mmCIF file of C-alpha atoms and ligand atoms in Angstrom:
data_model
loop_
_atom_site.group_PDB
_atom_site.id
_atom_site.type_symbol
_atom_site.label_atom_id
_atom_site.label_comp_id
_atom_site.label_asym_id
_atom_site.label_seq_id
_atom_site.Cartn_x
_atom_site.Cartn_y
_atom_site.Cartn_z
ATOM 1 C CA MET E 1 101.267 -30.331 38.130
ATOM 2 C CA ASN E 2 101.011 -28.504 34.796
ATOM 3 C CA ASP E 3 98.727 -25.596 33.897
ATOM 4 C CA THR E 4 95.820 -27.911 32.994
ATOM 5 C CA GLY E 5 96.054 -29.833 36.268
ATOM 6 C CA VAL E 6 97.779 -32.957 37.508
ATOM 7 C CA VAL E 7 98.953 -35.803 35.246
ATOM 8 C CA ASP E 8 99.911 -39.345 36.249
ATOM 9 C CA ILE E 9 103.101 -41.247 35.394
ATOM 10 C CA LEU E 10 101.680 -42.111 31.953
ATOM 11 C CA GLY E 11 100.729 -38.476 31.246
ATOM 12 C CA ARG E 12 96.978 -38.961 31.838
ATOM 13 C CA PRO E 13 95.092 -36.047 33.443
ATOM 14 C CA LEU E 14 92.409 -36.358 36.133
ATOM 15 C CA ARG E 15 89.163 -35.293 34.445
ATOM 16 C CA ASP E 16 86.509 -37.646 35.676
ATOM 17 C CA LEU E 17 85.461 -38.754 39.159
ATOM 18 C CA ARG E 18 83.013 -41.561 39.934
ATOM 19 C CA ILE E 19 81.620 -41.392 43.426
ATOM 20 C CA SER E 20 79.880 -44.358 44.989
ATOM 21 C CA VAL E 21 77.387 -43.086 47.559
ATOM 22 C CA THR E 22 76.325 -46.496 48.881
ATOM 23 C CA ASP E 23 77.419 -50.130 48.630
ATOM 24 C CA ARG E 24 73.792 -51.300 49.020
ATOM 25 C CA CYS E 25 71.447 -52.201 46.179
ATOM 26 C CA ASN E 26 67.848 -53.373 45.704
ATOM 27 C CA PHE E 27 68.908 -55.555 42.734
ATOM 28 C CA ARG E 28 71.218 -58.549 42.816
ATOM 29 C CA CYS E 29 72.539 -58.586 39.234
ATOM 30 C CA ARG E 30 74.380 -61.842 38.950
ATOM 31 C CA TYR E 31 77.409 -60.251 37.287
ATOM 32 C CA CYS E 32 77.744 -57.663 40.042
ATOM 33 C CA MET E 33 76.204 -58.767 43.374
ATOM 34 C CA PRO E 34 75.371 -62.483 43.148
ATOM 35 C CA ARG E 35 72.909 -63.284 45.932
ATOM 36 C CA GLU E 36 74.926 -66.201 47.249
ATOM 37 C CA ARG E 37 77.716 -63.721 48.083
ATOM 38 C CA PHE E 38 75.535 -60.675 48.847
ATOM 39 C CA GLY E 39 72.747 -62.413 50.770
ATOM 40 C CA GLU E 40 71.032 -61.733 54.095
ATOM 41 C CA ASP E 41 74.231 -62.361 56.017
ATOM 42 C CA HIS E 42 76.415 -60.009 53.938
ATOM 43 C CA THR E 43 77.927 -57.183 55.968
ATOM 44 C CA PHE E 44 77.552 -53.875 54.173
ATOM 45 C CA LEU E 45 79.374 -50.769 55.281
ATOM 46 C CA PRO E 46 77.794 -49.220 58.370
ATOM 47 C CA ARG E 47 75.973 -46.065 57.278
ATOM 48 C CA ARG E 48 78.151 -43.964 59.565
ATOM 49 C CA ALA E 49 81.149 -45.020 57.409
ATOM 50 C CA TYR E 50 79.714 -43.344 54.297
ATOM 51 C CA LEU E 51 81.179 -40.014 53.282
ATOM 52 C CA SER E 52 78.639 -37.323 54.109
ATOM 53 C CA PHE E 53 77.476 -35.076 51.254
ATOM 54 C CA GLU E 54 79.504 -32.287 52.837
ATOM 55 C CA GLU E 55 82.637 -34.474 52.731
ATOM 56 C CA ILE E 56 81.975 -35.440 49.111
ATOM 57 C CA GLU E 57 81.614 -31.755 48.308
ATOM 58 C CA LYS E 58 85.018 -31.097 49.929
ATOM 59 C CA VAL E 59 86.661 -33.833 47.869
ATOM 60 C CA VAL E 60 85.164 -32.599 44.597
ATOM 61 C CA GLN E 61 86.089 -29.031 45.419
ATOM 62 C CA ALA E 62 89.650 -30.212 46.099
ATOM 63 C CA CYS E 63 89.804 -32.026 42.735
ATOM 64 C CA LYS E 64 88.554 -29.052 40.718
ATOM 65 C CA PRO E 65 91.924 -27.213 40.554
ATOM 66 C CA LEU E 66 93.508 -30.510 39.403
ATOM 67 C CA GLY E 67 91.473 -30.393 36.174
ATOM 68 C CA LEU E 68 88.326 -32.270 37.212
ATOM 69 C CA GLU E 69 85.423 -31.696 34.797
ATOM 70 C CA LYS E 70 82.858 -34.434 35.394
ATOM 71 C CA VAL E 71 81.416 -36.259 38.377
ATOM 72 C CA ARG E 72 79.301 -39.382 38.100
ATOM 73 C CA ILE E 73 77.263 -40.463 41.116
ATOM 74 C CA THR E 74 77.005 -44.228 41.334
ATOM 75 C CA GLY E 75 76.900 -47.150 43.801
ATOM 76 C CA GLY E 76 75.488 -49.752 44.680
ATOM 77 C CA GLU E 77 72.192 -48.115 43.864
ATOM 78 C CA PRO E 78 72.691 -44.366 44.402
ATOM 79 C CA LEU E 79 68.958 -43.564 44.595
ATOM 80 C CA LEU E 80 68.785 -45.592 47.828
ATOM 81 C CA ARG E 81 70.733 -42.792 49.495
ATOM 82 C CA PRO E 82 68.173 -40.361 50.963
ATOM 83 C CA ASP E 83 68.078 -36.804 49.608
ATOM 84 C CA LEU E 84 70.482 -37.426 46.749
ATOM 85 C CA HIS E 85 69.251 -34.195 45.148
ATOM 86 C CA ASP E 86 71.053 -32.338 47.957
ATOM 87 C CA LEU E 87 74.370 -33.808 46.797
ATOM 88 C CA VAL E 88 73.533 -32.872 43.210
ATOM 89 C CA SER E 89 72.913 -29.232 44.241
ATOM 90 C CA ARG E 90 76.241 -29.129 46.051
ATOM 91 C CA LEU E 91 78.103 -30.473 43.006
ATOM 92 C CA ASN E 92 76.234 -28.133 40.730
ATOM 93 C CA ARG E 93 77.403 -25.163 42.789
ATOM 94 C CA ILE E 94 81.033 -26.293 42.366
ATOM 95 C CA GLY E 95 80.576 -26.116 38.606
ATOM 96 C CA VAL E 96 81.310 -29.679 37.506
ATOM 97 C CA GLU E 97 79.202 -31.622 35.012
ATOM 98 C CA THR E 98 77.088 -34.055 37.047
ATOM 99 C CA ALA E 99 75.759 -37.416 35.906
ATOM 100 C CA LEU E 100 74.094 -40.373 37.601
ATOM 101 C CA THR E 101 74.257 -44.116 36.916
ATOM 102 C CA THR E 102 71.213 -45.945 38.273
ATOM 103 C CA ASN E 103 69.159 -49.098 37.866
ATOM 104 C CA ALA E 104 66.171 -46.673 37.534
ATOM 105 C CA SER E 105 63.929 -48.659 39.890
ATOM 106 C CA LEU E 106 63.385 -45.486 41.953
ATOM 107 C CA LEU E 107 63.961 -42.941 39.217
ATOM 108 C CA SER E 108 60.418 -42.111 38.108
ATOM 109 C CA ARG E 109 59.621 -40.399 41.408
ATOM 110 C CA GLN E 110 62.982 -38.608 41.686
ATOM 111 C CA ALA E 111 63.850 -37.507 38.138
ATOM 112 C CA ASP E 112 62.213 -34.045 38.338
ATOM 113 C CA ARG E 113 63.791 -33.217 41.699
ATOM 114 C CA LEU E 114 67.236 -34.325 40.500
ATOM 115 C CA ALA E 115 66.913 -32.273 37.324
ATOM 116 C CA ALA E 116 65.814 -29.231 39.335
ATOM 117 C CA ALA E 117 68.896 -29.673 41.553
ATOM 118 C CA GLY E 118 71.104 -29.437 38.463
ATOM 119 C CA LEU E 119 71.735 -33.039 37.399
ATOM 120 C CA ASP E 120 72.908 -32.993 33.777
ATOM 121 C CA ARG E 121 72.585 -36.589 32.586
ATOM 122 C CA VAL E 122 71.434 -40.070 33.529
ATOM 123 C CA THR E 123 72.690 -43.501 32.511
ATOM 124 C CA VAL E 124 70.357 -46.394 33.238
ATOM 125 C CA SER E 125 71.417 -50.025 33.450
ATOM 126 C CA LEU E 126 69.032 -52.250 31.521
ATOM 127 C CA ASP E 127 70.134 -55.646 30.266
ATOM 128 C CA ALA E 128 66.845 -57.023 28.943
ATOM 129 C CA LEU E 129 63.323 -56.030 27.924
ATOM 130 C CA ASP E 130 61.944 -59.534 28.279
ATOM 131 C CA PRO E 131 60.479 -59.679 31.822
ATOM 132 C CA LYS E 132 61.810 -63.191 32.472
ATOM 133 C CA VAL E 133 65.365 -62.398 31.364
ATOM 134 C CA HIS E 134 65.268 -59.127 33.294
ATOM 135 C CA ALA E 135 64.121 -60.873 36.465
ATOM 136 C CA GLN E 136 66.753 -63.559 36.029
ATOM 137 C CA MET E 137 69.601 -61.076 35.463
ATOM 138 C CA THR E 138 68.659 -58.638 38.230
ATOM 139 C CA ASP E 139 67.510 -61.417 40.571
ATOM 140 C CA SER E 140 64.784 -59.113 41.848
ATOM 141 C CA ASN E 141 61.015 -58.847 41.602
ATOM 142 C CA ILE E 142 61.079 -55.207 40.536
ATOM 143 C CA PRO E 143 59.449 -55.348 37.090
ATOM 144 C CA VAL E 144 61.182 -54.136 33.948
ATOM 145 C CA GLU E 145 58.177 -51.783 33.470
ATOM 146 C CA THR E 146 59.306 -49.828 36.534
ATOM 147 C CA VAL E 147 62.746 -49.341 34.959
ATOM 148 C CA LEU E 148 61.137 -48.237 31.679
ATOM 149 C CA GLU E 149 59.012 -45.705 33.593
ATOM 150 C CA GLY E 150 62.216 -44.393 35.190
ATOM 151 C CA ILE E 151 63.810 -43.981 31.751
ATOM 152 C CA GLU E 152 60.731 -42.141 30.478
ATOM 153 C CA ALA E 153 60.786 -39.837 33.529
ATOM 154 C CA ALA E 154 64.461 -39.037 32.855
ATOM 155 C CA VAL E 155 63.657 -38.186 29.221
ATOM 156 C CA GLN E 156 60.722 -35.986 30.297
ATOM 157 C CA ALA E 157 62.948 -34.223 32.852
ATOM 158 C CA ASP E 158 65.463 -33.568 30.054
ATOM 159 C CA LEU E 159 68.305 -35.453 31.770
ATOM 160 C CA SER E 160 69.686 -35.899 28.270
ATOM 161 C CA PRO E 161 71.114 -37.614 26.495
ATOM 162 C CA VAL E 162 69.732 -40.517 28.506
ATOM 163 C CA LYS E 163 71.937 -43.546 27.957
ATOM 164 C CA ILE E 164 71.294 -47.206 28.611
ATOM 165 C CA ASN E 165 74.056 -49.572 29.644
ATOM 166 C CA CYS E 166 73.488 -53.196 28.696
ATOM 167 C CA VAL E 167 76.017 -55.753 29.921
ATOM 168 C CA VAL E 168 75.976 -58.622 27.447
ATOM 169 C CA GLN E 169 76.643 -62.154 28.670
ATOM 170 C CA LYS E 170 76.967 -65.106 26.351
ATOM 171 C CA GLY E 171 73.968 -67.412 26.526
ATOM 172 C CA VAL E 172 72.098 -65.067 28.893
ATOM 173 C CA ASN E 173 70.853 -61.934 27.095
ATOM 174 C CA GLU E 174 72.213 -62.022 23.540
ATOM 175 C CA ASP E 175 68.612 -62.273 22.281
ATOM 176 C CA GLU E 176 67.854 -58.942 23.965
ATOM 177 C CA ILE E 177 70.370 -56.937 21.900
ATOM 178 C CA ALA E 178 68.279 -56.274 18.792
ATOM 179 C CA PRO E 179 65.007 -55.660 20.729
ATOM 180 C CA LEU E 180 66.792 -53.018 22.839
ATOM 181 C CA VAL E 181 68.049 -51.235 19.710
ATOM 182 C CA ARG E 182 64.586 -51.403 18.114
ATOM 183 C CA ARG E 183 62.828 -50.160 21.234
ATOM 184 C CA PHE E 184 64.985 -47.052 21.725
ATOM 185 C CA ARG E 185 65.638 -46.132 18.096
ATOM 186 C CA GLY E 186 64.093 -42.728 17.405
ATOM 187 C CA THR E 187 63.618 -41.865 21.103
ATOM 188 C CA GLY E 188 66.848 -39.923 21.675
ATOM 189 C CA VAL E 189 67.980 -42.632 24.132
ATOM 190 C CA THR E 190 71.352 -44.205 23.283
ATOM 191 C CA VAL E 191 71.856 -47.909 24.037
ATOM 192 C CA ARG E 192 75.435 -48.935 24.815
ATOM 193 C CA PHE E 193 76.575 -52.526 24.918
ATOM 194 C CA ILE E 194 79.208 -53.310 27.542
ATOM 195 C CA GLU E 195 81.514 -56.288 27.528
ATOM 196 C CA TYR E 196 81.133 -58.318 30.713
ATOM 197 C CA MET E 197 84.185 -57.487 32.835
ATOM 198 C CA ASP E 198 86.242 -59.360 35.376
ATOM 199 C CA VAL E 199 85.529 -56.837 38.128
ATOM 200 C CA GLY E 200 85.660 -58.048 41.723
ATOM 201 C CA ARG E 201 86.001 -61.634 42.848
ATOM 202 C CA THR E 202 82.447 -62.827 43.343
ATOM 203 C CA ASN E 203 80.866 -63.083 39.891
ATOM 204 C CA GLY E 204 82.877 -66.082 38.661
ATOM 205 C CA TRP E 205 83.813 -64.244 35.456
ATOM 206 C CA GLN E 206 85.191 -66.309 32.590
ATOM 207 C CA LEU E 207 86.474 -65.015 29.270
ATOM 208 C CA GLY E 208 84.123 -67.406 27.467
ATOM 209 C CA GLN E 209 81.116 -65.473 28.847
ATOM 210 C CA VAL E 210 82.205 -62.246 27.125
ATOM 211 C CA VAL E 211 80.545 -61.324 23.832
ATOM 212 C CA PRO E 212 83.050 -59.144 21.945
ATOM 213 C CA SER E 213 81.640 -55.827 20.707
ATOM 214 C CA ALA E 214 82.767 -56.686 17.159
ATOM 215 C CA ASP E 215 80.418 -59.701 17.172
ATOM 216 C CA ILE E 216 77.491 -57.575 18.400
ATOM 217 C CA LEU E 217 78.149 -54.971 15.719
ATOM 218 C CA ASN E 218 78.307 -57.615 12.974
ATOM 219 C CA TYR E 219 75.039 -59.048 14.170
ATOM 220 C CA LEU E 220 73.305 -55.646 14.365
ATOM 221 C CA GLN E 221 74.556 -54.629 10.914
ATOM 222 C CA LYS E 222 72.428 -57.437 9.428
ATOM 223 C CA GLU E 223 69.309 -55.542 10.518
ATOM 224 C CA PHE E 224 70.369 -51.895 10.840
ATOM 225 C CA ASP E 225 72.289 -49.469 8.621
ATOM 226 C CA LEU E 226 74.975 -48.181 10.957
ATOM 227 C CA ILE E 227 77.979 -45.921 10.367
ATOM 228 C CA PRO E 228 80.711 -44.959 12.851
ATOM 229 C CA VAL E 229 80.755 -41.556 14.526
ATOM 230 C CA ASP E 230 83.945 -39.838 15.632
ATOM 231 C CA SER E 231 84.498 -39.691 19.388
ATOM 232 C CA GLN E 232 83.869 -36.310 20.955
ATOM 233 C CA SER E 233 86.938 -36.659 23.122
ATOM 234 C CA PRO E 234 89.808 -39.171 23.321
ATOM 235 C CA SER E 235 88.627 -40.148 26.799
ATOM 236 C CA ASP E 236 85.203 -41.288 25.491
ATOM 237 C CA VAL E 237 85.055 -44.922 26.543
ATOM 238 C CA ALA E 238 82.297 -45.803 24.078
ATOM 239 C CA ARG E 239 82.740 -46.355 20.338
ATOM 240 C CA ARG E 240 79.740 -44.657 18.763
ATOM 241 C CA TRP E 241 77.700 -45.719 15.725
ATOM 242 C CA THR E 242 74.689 -43.988 14.246
ATOM 243 C CA HIS E 243 71.672 -45.116 12.211
ATOM 244 C CA THR E 244 72.123 -43.690 8.711
ATOM 245 C CA ASP E 245 68.538 -42.341 8.723
ATOM 246 C CA GLY E 246 69.336 -40.128 11.716
ATOM 247 C CA SER E 247 67.148 -42.128 14.099
ATOM 248 C CA GLY E 248 69.801 -42.264 16.809
ATOM 249 C CA GLU E 249 73.033 -43.767 18.043
ATOM 250 C CA ILE E 250 74.291 -46.894 19.723
ATOM 251 C CA GLY E 251 77.598 -47.420 21.513
ATOM 252 C CA PHE E 252 80.050 -50.129 22.511
ATOM 253 C CA ILE E 253 82.235 -50.259 25.592
ATOM 254 C CA SER E 254 84.846 -52.874 24.866
ATOM 255 C CA SER E 255 86.972 -52.946 28.000
ATOM 256 C CA VAL E 256 87.951 -56.580 27.453
ATOM 257 C CA SER E 257 88.529 -56.835 23.693
ATOM 258 C CA GLU E 258 89.839 -53.276 23.176
ATOM 259 C CA PRO E 259 91.139 -51.846 26.472
ATOM 260 C CA PHE E 260 91.376 -48.064 26.700
ATOM 261 C CA CYS E 261 93.750 -47.576 29.650
ATOM 262 C CA GLY E 262 95.916 -45.177 27.608
ATOM 263 C CA ASP E 263 93.101 -42.605 27.707
ATOM 264 C CA CYS E 264 91.792 -43.390 31.194
ATOM 265 C CA VAL E 265 91.301 -40.081 33.024
ATOM 266 C CA ARG E 266 89.002 -41.484 35.679
ATOM 267 C CA ALA E 267 89.307 -41.804 39.449
ATOM 268 C CA ARG E 268 86.824 -43.542 41.734
ATOM 269 C CA ILE E 269 85.782 -42.987 45.321
ATOM 270 C CA SER E 270 84.127 -45.738 47.329
ATOM 271 C CA ALA E 271 81.185 -44.999 49.611
ATOM 272 C CA ASP E 272 83.542 -44.941 52.613
ATOM 273 C CA GLY E 273 85.857 -42.446 50.969
ATOM 274 C CA ARG E 274 88.677 -44.508 49.485
ATOM 275 C CA LEU E 275 90.200 -43.084 46.331
ATOM 276 C CA HIS E 276 90.886 -45.780 43.723
ATOM 277 C CA THR E 277 92.934 -44.904 40.679
ATOM 278 C CA CYS E 278 91.751 -47.969 38.702
ATOM 279 C CA LEU E 279 88.584 -50.081 38.617
ATOM 280 C CA PHE E 280 90.771 -53.114 39.225
ATOM 281 C CA ALA E 281 92.912 -51.616 41.978
ATOM 282 C CA SER E 282 93.260 -53.858 44.988
ATOM 283 C CA GLY E 283 93.353 -50.978 47.426
ATOM 284 C CA GLY E 284 92.368 -47.362 47.790
ATOM 285 C CA HIS E 285 93.658 -44.267 49.533
ATOM 286 C CA ASP E 286 91.679 -43.323 52.630
ATOM 287 C CA LEU E 287 90.498 -39.755 51.932
ATOM 288 C CA ARG E 288 87.959 -39.933 54.743
ATOM 289 C CA ALA E 289 90.764 -40.397 57.286
ATOM 290 C CA ILE E 290 92.613 -37.488 55.704
ATOM 291 C CA ILE E 291 89.512 -35.248 55.971
ATOM 292 C CA HIS E 292 88.821 -36.430 59.533
ATOM 293 C CA ASN E 293 92.355 -35.383 60.417
ATOM 294 C CA GLY E 294 91.307 -31.859 59.553
ATOM 295 C CA VAL E 295 92.964 -31.756 56.131
ATOM 296 C CA ASN E 296 90.924 -29.488 53.847
ATOM 297 C CA GLY E 297 91.156 -27.093 50.944
ATOM 298 C CA GLN E 298 94.589 -26.783 49.349
ATOM 299 C CA ALA E 299 96.106 -29.493 51.585
ATOM 300 C CA LEU E 300 93.453 -31.967 50.379
ATOM 301 C CA THR E 301 94.120 -30.911 46.779
ATOM 302 C CA ASP E 302 97.836 -31.557 47.350
ATOM 303 C CA ALA E 303 97.155 -34.994 48.884
ATOM 304 C CA ILE E 304 94.986 -36.064 45.914
ATOM 305 C CA SER E 305 97.496 -34.601 43.459
ATOM 306 C CA ALA E 306 100.289 -36.637 45.074
ATOM 307 C CA ILE E 307 98.229 -39.848 44.763
ATOM 308 C CA TRP E 308 97.345 -39.191 41.103
ATOM 309 C CA SER E 309 100.865 -38.252 40.096
ATOM 310 C CA ARG E 310 102.087 -41.707 41.265
ATOM 311 C CA ARG E 311 99.426 -43.546 39.230
ATOM 312 C CA ASP E 312 100.575 -46.082 36.638
ATOM 313 C CA ASP E 313 97.486 -48.392 36.435
ATOM 314 C CA ARG E 314 96.632 -50.078 33.156
ATOM 315 C CA TYR E 315 95.087 -53.330 34.293
ATOM 316 C CA SER E 316 92.957 -54.052 31.217
ATOM 317 C CA GLU E 317 95.919 -53.644 28.890
ATOM 318 C CA ILE E 318 98.067 -56.058 30.854
ATOM 319 C CA ARG E 319 95.257 -58.433 31.871
ATOM 320 C CA SER E 320 96.914 -61.809 32.333
ATOM 321 C CA GLN E 321 96.804 -64.829 34.592
ATOM 322 C CA GLU E 322 99.144 -63.045 36.950
ATOM 323 C CA THR E 323 97.104 -59.827 37.220
ATOM 324 C CA SER E 324 93.800 -61.646 37.405
ATOM 325 C CA ALA E 325 95.002 -63.480 40.510
ATOM 326 C CA LEU E 326 95.529 -60.195 42.382
ATOM 327 C CA PRO E 327 92.897 -59.048 44.908
ATOM 328 C CA ARG E 328 90.255 -56.660 43.509
ATOM 329 C CA VAL E 329 87.401 -54.670 45.001
ATOM 330 C CA GLU E 330 83.776 -55.340 44.099
ATOM 331 C CA MET E 331 81.970 -53.151 41.543
ATOM 332 C CA SER E 332 79.129 -52.433 44.010
ATOM 333 C CA TYR E 333 81.677 -51.020 46.492
ATOM 334 C CA ILE E 334 83.659 -48.865 44.119
ATOM 335 C CA GLY E 335 80.899 -47.987 41.636
ATOM 336 C CA GLY E 336 80.825 -48.735 37.928
HETATM 337 N N1 SAM L 401 73.302 -49.623 40.477
HETATM 338 C C1 SAM L 401 73.596 -48.692 39.451
HETATM 339 C C2 SAM L 401 73.384 -49.302 38.095
HETATM 340 O O1 SAM L 401 73.325 -50.529 37.997
HETATM 341 O O2 SAM L 401 73.305 -48.539 37.120
HETATM 342 C C3 SAM L 401 74.985 -48.098 39.540
HETATM 343 C C4 SAM L 401 76.122 -48.987 39.942
HETATM 344 S S1 SAM L 401 76.521 -50.318 38.826
HETATM 345 C C5 SAM L 401 77.855 -51.087 39.673
HETATM 346 C C6 SAM L 401 77.279 -49.412 37.492
HETATM 347 C C7 SAM L 401 77.406 -50.119 36.190
HETATM 348 O O3 SAM L 401 78.316 -51.184 36.323
HETATM 349 C C8 SAM L 401 76.118 -50.721 35.663
HETATM 350 O O4 SAM L 401 75.833 -50.178 34.383
HETATM 351 C C9 SAM L 401 76.429 -52.191 35.559
HETATM 352 O O5 SAM L 401 75.783 -52.794 34.475
HETATM 353 C C10 SAM L 401 77.923 -52.202 35.430
HETATM 354 N N2 SAM L 401 78.542 -53.466 35.834
HETATM 355 C C11 SAM L 401 78.455 -54.081 37.035
HETATM 356 N N3 SAM L 401 79.178 -55.234 37.020
HETATM 357 C C12 SAM L 401 79.723 -55.333 35.782
HETATM 358 C C13 SAM L 401 80.561 -56.287 35.137
HETATM 359 N N4 SAM L 401 81.002 -57.369 35.770
HETATM 360 N N5 SAM L 401 80.938 -56.055 33.855
HETATM 361 C C14 SAM L 401 80.510 -54.944 33.194
HETATM 362 N N6 SAM L 401 79.727 -54.012 33.748
HETATM 363 C C15 SAM L 401 79.331 -54.205 35.017
HETATM 364 FE FE1 SF4 L 402 72.902 -53.163 41.796
HETATM 365 FE FE2 SF4 L 402 73.869 -51.825 39.747
HETATM 366 FE FE3 SF4 L 402 75.220 -53.917 40.702
HETATM 367 FE FE4 SF4 L 402 72.929 -54.350 39.456
HETATM 368 S S1 SF4 L 402 74.787 -53.477 38.548
HETATM 369 S S2 SF4 L 402 73.541 -55.252 41.422
HETATM 370 S S3 SF4 L 402 71.757 -52.577 39.970
HETATM 371 S S4 SF4 L 402 74.847 -52.038 41.768
HETATM 372 FE FE1 SF4 L 403 91.287 -47.218 33.603
HETATM 373 FE FE2 SF4 L 403 92.075 -49.258 35.097
HETATM 374 FE FE3 SF4 L 403 90.033 -49.558 33.384
HETATM 375 FE FE4 SF4 L 403 92.540 -49.301 32.479
HETATM 376 S S1 SF4 L 403 91.751 -50.979 33.693
HETATM 377 S S2 SF4 L 403 90.708 -48.258 31.680
HETATM 378 S S3 SF4 L 403 93.398 -47.874 33.986
HETATM 379 S S4 SF4 L 403 90.080 -48.216 35.193
#
C-alpha cells in the first residue's frame, strides 16, 4: 500500500466500486438478460444470499482507507431492492460519492427520497425513444414514457448531471442515435453511447453487431457542431464532446474499439458479495464468507487490499479468441 491507498500489479489504484444489489430485473434487454435464458425457470439468487445493507456498508467502509472515492449502486435493477434510500444514507455517512445506474422504470416515485438520502447522481439506461424499438430492446411492456418520467424526476431532484447510457447495436437502434441527441440537447442531460460488449455468455455477442464510437461521431457531426472536451480525470471511461453553442455534451464509451484497461480503477461486487476485479473476470472473491467469519474493520480492509494488489486484469486490451472462450459472469449478476 502507498500513501494514497492500494495499487494493483499494473499500478492502478482502487477508486471506484460498483455494487450490484440484486440480480433481478423487470426488463429483459436482449443484450443483457435475453428472455430465453432468463425466463420463468431461471434461478435467481435466493434473497437471503444478498449482502444486507449493513454488510455493504462494512465493505465500503473497509475500502475507504484503500483510496475508494466513488460507489455506484447497480444490478439487475437496483430500484427493485426495497428501501434503497437506506443504503444511500449509509454510504453518504461514510463520505463516498454515491451514484445509481437504473432503467428508471421505478425512478419517478423514488427520486426525491433518494436525493434526500444523499444520492449524488443518476445514470439511466435508455436505448431508444421510439416506443416500438424500446419495447423490442427491453422486451418489456413498461412504456418508454415511464422511463422519461423517471429521467425528469431525477433532473427535478437535482441528481445531476443526469446521464443516459445508450447501448448501440448494429441494425437495431442506430436510427435512435440522432433523436436521442436532439431530445436531450439543452436539458443538462448528457447522452453517452456505449459500444455493445461481449459481457457474459448469454447474449450471443458478435463483433459485427458493434457500432464503433468513431462511426457514431462521424454520423452525428453531419448534423451537430461538436468539439472534444478534455477528460476530468484519466479514469473517465467516456470520451466527451460538447455542442459548440453550449447546449450540452455527449459521450462515448468505447470499450471494444478503444479499451481503457490501463486506467481501470474499478472493482465490482455482486449481489451475493463476490468481489470481481474485472467485468470479464470468471470468478470473484467471496467477501460475504469473509464477513460471516467475523472478519471486520481493518482485517476486512487488509483482505480486500491483498486481493487488489494481486490484480493484473486487462481483458479488453487482450481480447482474443482465447480470452473470449474463458468463462465470464453475466452483467445482471455483477452489475454494469
Ligand atoms: N438495470 C440497470 C440499468 O439498466 O441501468 C443497471 C444494471 S445494467 C447491467 C448497467 C448497464 O449495463 C446499463 O447501462 C446497460 O445498458 C449496460 N449493459 C448491459 N449489457 C451490456 C452489454 N452487453 N454491452 C454494453 N453495455 C451493457
Ligand atoms: Fe435489466 Fe439493466 Fe440488464 Fe436491461 S441492462 S436487463 S434494465 S439489468
Ligand atoms: Fe477494467 Fe476489465 Fe474492463 Fe479492462 S476489461 S477496463 S480491466 S473491467
